Structure formats: structure tokens, C-alpha cells
Short mmCIF file of C-alpha atoms and ligand atoms in Angstrom, two decimals:
data_model
loop_
_atom_site.label_atom_id
_atom_site.label_comp_id
_atom_site.label_asym_id
_atom_site.label_seq_id
_atom_site.Cartn_x
_atom_site.Cartn_y
_atom_site.Cartn_z
CA MET G 1 111.49 127.21 101.13
CA LYS G 2 114.43 126.76 103.47
CA THR G 3 114.53 123.53 105.47
CA ARG G 4 117.07 121.86 107.72
CA LEU G 5 119.72 120.12 105.65
CA ASP G 6 119.46 116.81 107.53
CA LYS G 7 115.68 116.77 106.93
CA LEU G 8 116.13 117.40 103.20
CA ILE G 9 118.73 114.66 102.91
CA SER G 10 116.54 112.25 104.83
CA GLN G 11 113.57 112.96 102.54
CA CYS G 12 115.45 112.92 99.25
CA ALA G 13 117.92 110.11 99.89
CA GLY G 14 115.57 107.87 101.91
CA VAL G 15 117.83 107.71 104.97
CA SER G 16 117.00 108.45 108.62
CA ARG G 17 117.56 111.90 110.10
CA THR G 18 120.40 110.46 112.22
CA GLN G 19 122.07 108.98 109.12
CA ALA G 20 121.56 112.27 107.27
CA ALA G 21 123.23 114.23 110.09
CA ALA G 22 126.12 111.72 110.08
CA LEU G 23 126.56 112.19 106.32
CA CYS G 24 126.81 115.95 106.88
CA ARG G 25 129.37 115.51 109.68
CA ALA G 26 131.41 113.23 107.42
CA GLY G 27 131.65 116.03 104.85
CA LYS G 28 129.62 114.20 102.20
CA VAL G 29 127.17 117.04 101.62
CA SER G 30 127.68 120.31 99.79
CA VAL G 31 125.41 123.27 99.18
CA ASP G 32 126.26 125.48 96.21
CA GLY G 33 129.77 124.07 96.17
CA ALA G 34 130.56 124.51 99.89
CA VAL G 35 130.82 121.47 102.15
CA ILE G 36 128.29 121.85 104.99
CA LYS G 37 128.88 119.76 108.09
CA SER G 38 125.92 120.93 110.17
CA GLY G 39 122.60 119.13 109.73
CA ALA G 40 120.90 122.22 111.13
CA PHE G 41 122.01 124.35 108.15
CA GLN G 42 119.01 125.85 106.34
CA ALA G 43 118.94 125.02 102.62
CA ASP G 44 116.49 125.33 99.75
CA LEU G 45 116.27 122.40 97.34
CA GLN G 46 114.60 124.54 94.65
CA GLU G 47 117.08 127.43 94.79
CA GLN G 48 120.38 125.76 95.68
CA GLU G 49 122.46 122.90 94.36
CA LEU G 50 122.67 120.15 96.97
CA LEU G 51 125.12 117.33 96.37
CA LEU G 52 125.40 114.11 98.35
CA ASN G 53 128.60 112.19 97.61
CA GLY G 54 128.99 114.48 94.60
CA LYS G 55 125.58 113.58 93.15
CA PRO G 56 122.65 116.01 92.94
CA LEU G 57 119.82 115.51 95.42
CA THR G 58 116.39 115.69 93.83
CA ALA G 59 113.00 115.95 95.49
CA PRO G 60 111.35 112.59 96.10
CA PRO G 61 108.24 111.87 94.02
CA GLU G 62 105.07 113.15 95.64
CA PHE G 63 103.59 109.69 95.72
CA LEU G 64 105.07 106.23 95.54
CA TYR G 65 103.44 103.27 93.78
CA ILE G 66 104.86 99.82 94.38
CA MET G 67 103.92 96.53 92.74
CA LEU G 68 104.46 93.70 95.22
CA ASN G 69 104.21 90.01 94.40
CA LYS G 70 102.71 88.99 97.73
CA PRO G 71 103.66 85.56 99.03
CA GLN G 72 101.23 83.33 100.89
CA GLY G 73 101.35 83.79 104.69
CA VAL G 74 101.68 87.58 104.49
CA VAL G 75 98.79 89.88 105.42
CA CYS G 76 97.59 92.98 103.57
CA SER G 77 97.55 95.39 106.47
CA THR G 78 99.89 98.00 107.87
CA GLN G 79 100.36 96.18 111.21
CA ASP G 80 99.70 92.70 112.50
CA GLY G 81 100.89 91.24 115.75
CA LEU G 82 101.24 87.69 114.45
CA SER G 83 101.97 87.55 110.73
CA PRO G 84 104.35 89.50 108.51
CA THR G 85 102.65 92.35 106.65
CA VAL G 86 103.15 93.39 103.05
CA LEU G 87 104.93 96.52 104.33
CA SER G 88 107.47 94.40 106.20
CA LEU G 89 108.65 93.05 102.81
CA LEU G 90 109.76 96.51 101.66
CA PRO G 91 113.20 97.99 102.33
CA ASP G 92 113.64 100.37 105.26
CA GLU G 93 113.95 103.38 102.97
CA TYR G 94 110.19 103.23 102.28
CA ARG G 95 109.17 102.94 105.91
CA ARG G 96 109.21 106.71 106.43
CA ARG G 97 106.35 107.18 103.97
CA GLU G 98 102.73 106.58 104.88
CA LEU G 99 102.40 103.55 102.66
CA PHE G 100 99.47 101.16 102.76
CA PRO G 101 98.20 98.29 100.62
CA ALA G 102 95.46 99.52 98.26
CA GLY G 103 93.07 96.60 98.56
CA ARG G 104 93.39 93.26 100.26
CA LEU G 105 94.30 89.78 99.26
CA ASP G 106 93.65 86.93 101.67
CA LYS G 107 96.59 85.69 103.71
CA ASP G 108 96.78 82.54 101.57
CA THR G 109 96.43 84.42 98.25
CA GLU G 110 99.51 85.25 96.24
CA GLY G 111 100.18 87.95 93.69
CA PHE G 112 99.80 91.60 92.74
CA VAL G 113 99.26 94.05 95.60
CA LEU G 114 99.59 97.77 94.99
CA ILE G 115 101.27 99.59 97.86
CA THR G 116 101.07 103.36 97.77
CA ASP G 117 100.71 106.55 99.78
CA ASP G 118 98.31 108.05 97.23
CA GLY G 119 94.96 107.84 99.00
CA ALA G 120 93.05 109.42 96.10
CA LEU G 121 94.28 106.84 93.60
CA ALA G 122 93.58 103.98 96.01
CA HIS G 123 90.08 105.31 96.53
CA LYS G 124 89.45 105.49 92.77
CA MET G 125 90.84 102.00 92.25
CA LEU G 126 88.82 100.43 95.04
CA SER G 127 85.57 102.34 94.73
CA PRO G 128 82.72 99.92 93.90
CA LYS G 129 81.64 102.33 91.15
CA SER G 130 85.00 102.24 89.37
CA HIS G 131 84.66 98.57 88.28
CA VAL G 132 88.42 98.26 87.77
CA PRO G 133 88.95 94.65 86.63
CA LYS G 134 91.09 92.32 88.71
CA GLU G 135 92.26 89.06 87.23
CA TYR G 136 93.10 85.91 89.17
CA GLU G 137 94.69 82.59 88.39
CA VAL G 138 92.79 79.85 90.16
CA LEU G 139 93.47 76.22 90.95
CA LEU G 140 90.47 74.18 92.07
CA LYS G 141 89.96 71.02 94.07
CA GLU G 142 87.61 69.58 91.42
CA PRO G 143 87.84 70.08 87.65
CA VAL G 144 86.44 73.32 86.22
CA ARG G 145 82.97 72.69 84.77
CA GLU G 146 81.82 74.34 81.54
CA GLU G 147 78.67 75.75 83.09
CA TYR G 148 80.68 77.87 85.57
CA ALA G 149 81.39 80.46 82.85
CA ALA G 150 77.68 81.14 82.26
CA VAL G 151 76.92 81.20 86.00
CA PHE G 152 79.75 83.69 86.65
CA ALA G 153 78.66 85.82 83.66
CA SER G 154 75.07 85.98 84.91
CA GLY G 155 75.86 87.90 88.12
CA MET G 156 75.58 85.04 90.57
CA GLU G 157 74.50 84.92 94.19
CA ILE G 158 77.11 83.93 96.77
CA SER G 159 76.96 83.11 100.49
CA GLY G 160 75.08 85.62 102.60
CA GLY G 161 72.71 86.31 99.70
CA GLU G 162 75.13 88.79 98.10
CA ARG G 163 74.81 89.27 94.35
CA CYS G 164 77.98 89.64 92.27
CA LEU G 165 78.54 91.69 89.18
CA PRO G 166 79.02 89.58 86.03
CA ALA G 167 82.50 88.06 85.99
CA GLU G 168 84.47 86.27 83.26
CA LEU G 169 85.94 82.81 83.52
CA PHE G 170 88.59 81.55 81.09
CA PHE G 171 89.37 77.84 80.84
CA ASN G 172 92.87 76.42 80.77
CA LYS G 173 93.15 73.91 77.97
CA ASP G 174 96.20 72.25 79.54
CA ASN G 175 94.89 71.83 83.08
CA PRO G 176 91.26 70.91 83.88
CA PHE G 177 91.70 72.16 87.49
CA ALA G 178 92.95 75.60 86.46
CA CYS G 179 91.22 78.71 85.14
CA ARG G 180 91.39 82.50 85.20
CA VAL G 181 88.67 84.72 86.60
CA VAL G 182 88.16 88.45 86.03
CA LEU G 183 86.15 90.35 88.67
CA HIS G 184 84.89 93.93 88.39
CA GLU G 185 84.47 94.50 92.12
CA GLY G 186 86.08 93.22 95.32
CA LYS G 187 83.81 91.49 97.78
CA TYR G 188 85.30 89.71 100.78
CA HIS G 189 86.74 86.29 99.76
CA GLN G 190 84.89 86.74 96.49
CA VAL G 191 86.62 84.21 94.24
CA LYS G 192 86.49 81.55 96.94
CA ARG G 193 82.81 82.24 97.62
CA MET G 194 81.93 82.14 93.90
CA PHE G 195 83.50 78.70 93.50
CA ALA G 196 81.95 77.52 96.78
CA ALA G 197 78.55 78.58 95.40
CA VAL G 198 78.99 76.25 92.41
CA GLY G 199 80.14 73.37 94.65
CA ASN G 200 83.90 73.57 94.14
CA SER G 201 86.72 74.97 96.23
CA VAL G 202 89.83 77.06 95.56
CA VAL G 203 93.15 75.47 96.49
CA PHE G 204 95.41 78.21 95.09
CA LEU G 205 94.70 81.81 94.16
CA LYS G 206 96.96 84.42 92.62
CA ARG G 207 96.09 87.94 91.44
CA ILE G 208 97.79 88.65 88.14
CA ARG G 209 96.26 91.94 86.98
CA ILE G 210 94.74 95.16 88.30
CA GLY G 211 93.07 97.36 85.67
CA GLY G 212 95.32 97.33 82.61
CA LEU G 213 98.48 96.49 84.56
CA CYS G 214 99.68 92.88 84.75
CA LEU G 215 101.89 91.48 87.49
CA GLU G 216 105.41 91.60 86.06
CA PRO G 217 106.04 87.96 85.02
CA ASN G 218 109.68 88.02 86.17
CA LEU G 219 108.92 89.50 89.59
CA ALA G 220 109.78 86.81 92.14
CA VAL G 221 107.31 86.01 94.90
CA GLY G 222 108.07 88.45 97.75
CA ALA G 223 109.82 90.94 95.43
CA HIS G 224 108.62 94.42 94.51
CA LEU G 225 109.18 97.11 91.92
CA VAL G 226 108.46 100.83 91.89
CA LEU G 227 105.97 101.71 89.18
CA LEU G 228 106.56 104.41 86.61
CA HIS G 229 103.97 107.07 85.93
CA LYS G 230 102.84 105.43 82.68
CA ASP G 231 102.14 102.18 84.58
CA VAL G 232 100.24 103.94 87.36
CA GLU G 233 97.78 105.29 84.79
CA LYS G 234 97.05 101.74 83.64
CA LEU G 235 95.83 100.76 87.11
CA LEU G 236 92.53 102.55 86.53
CA THR G 237 91.92 101.20 83.03
CA ARG G 238 88.63 99.38 82.87
CA LYS G 239 88.97 97.56 79.59
CA GLY G 240 90.29 94.00 79.56
CA PHE G 241 92.69 92.65 76.94
N1 LIG X 1 89.00 86.53 96.18
C1 LIG X 1 89.30 85.74 97.23
O1 LIG X 1 88.56 84.83 97.58
N2 LIG X 1 90.45 85.99 97.90
C2 LIG X 1 91.31 86.96 97.55
O2 LIG X 1 92.35 87.11 98.18
C3 LIG X 1 90.98 87.77 96.45
C4 LIG X 1 89.81 87.55 95.79
#
């Protein structure tokens, strides 16, 4: 299908339409070997060879999947008048896509947030029926008590009379205030409410895994990486490891 050259360049190279038109005017774009200076030129990415700065332009992936290591103080929404959003941490080149955070972490929670424009995958990942595990590192105000593991495993009741699905708690042998919790659902403030229900309180929370995909250990807080197809598949894995 033929499309305006500046539109194709904008989509494939992640630049604005104005920047794409400027690249054409500067003689940086060729179609089938001929330099084309008009952004209005009609070209077909499938049928013709488009080069930008001598390098082939390829169609952008249909969907984008980004692992973000969310810092505290940033909100999981697409817009917020007061606080920075997870989208504001991404480079401008992604702003033209309809990206959104698939699932929410509290403003004061750190860690793995998936940002995508694939609504179907987000739906599958977040659907209460899918039971995709999510793992959290937790620091508590009071030491972790042994009985918490059995309470969490039993499918406990939390504030508001809500009943949780069984969850796993793993102790930290080096730090009596620290543990890991694996949930198979995503109720509002769930980890905090579970610890409140057993008389403790969370002082630090970080999500470290969604499905079978762990937060990249070397990914700095606030940094992101684009996931490869093989990693995206892991997001829906239900088994733990
Ligand atoms: N549970 C919480 O309490 N907060 C989060 O951000 C995620 C899970």
C-alpha cells in the first residue's frame, strides 16, 4: 500500500512527521535508489527499498512491550496532573504509540511494570481468571512471623471482607524484616492489606516478577528495556520457579 513518505519514515524511524519531512528535504531518504526530497511522495514499504541515511527502513513491530523498573513517586497511569507517570520515563520516540501500563503498582511501590500497546495481552495478563503470578520483595516494619506463611497460603481475608487466593510467602534467612510474596491475582493494595491483616505493615515493596519473567537484575531504577518476543511469551506463564 502506498503511503506518504514522511508518514512512513515517522512510523519506522520513530521520529515526528516534521522531523521526517526535514530528513527528506535534507536528501537523507532514497526510494529504490533515487533520493526523494518531498515528504508527500507516495511509497510502498513492502514493494520498494527505502533507505534512511543509507540504512534500510523496516516496518515497526506491531506491538511494543517494555519492561520498566518503576521508581517510587511515579504513578502507573497515562496522565496525572501532579506526579510523573510511567510513560513520562520513556523516550519521546515511544510517545507516538498508544502505550499504557498493563497493571498498576502503588505510587510508593518500585519495580517491574509492563508498558505495552497490546490490549489483548494486557487483558490476558490482568484477567482475574488468568492467575498469572506476580512476585514482590517486601520489607516490613516488624519482623516476619512464621505463621504468616500458613495464613497467606490459606486464602486469607483482608480489609473490606475480601478473600484472597492462596499466596506464597518465602522467608529471608539474612533479614528477619524481609520476605518475598507471590500473588496469583491483583487486588487493590493487596500486599499491604495482607500484612495489615496479620498486624504488620509494609515499609518497602518492589515487584520482581510477572508470570515467568523476572525484572532484569541490572536494570537501574527508572530505566527500561524493550522485550523480545520470547520474553513476552513468558509474561503469561503461570508456573513459578
Ligand atoms: N500490593 C500492594 O499493596 N501494592 C502494590 O503496588 C502492589 C501490590
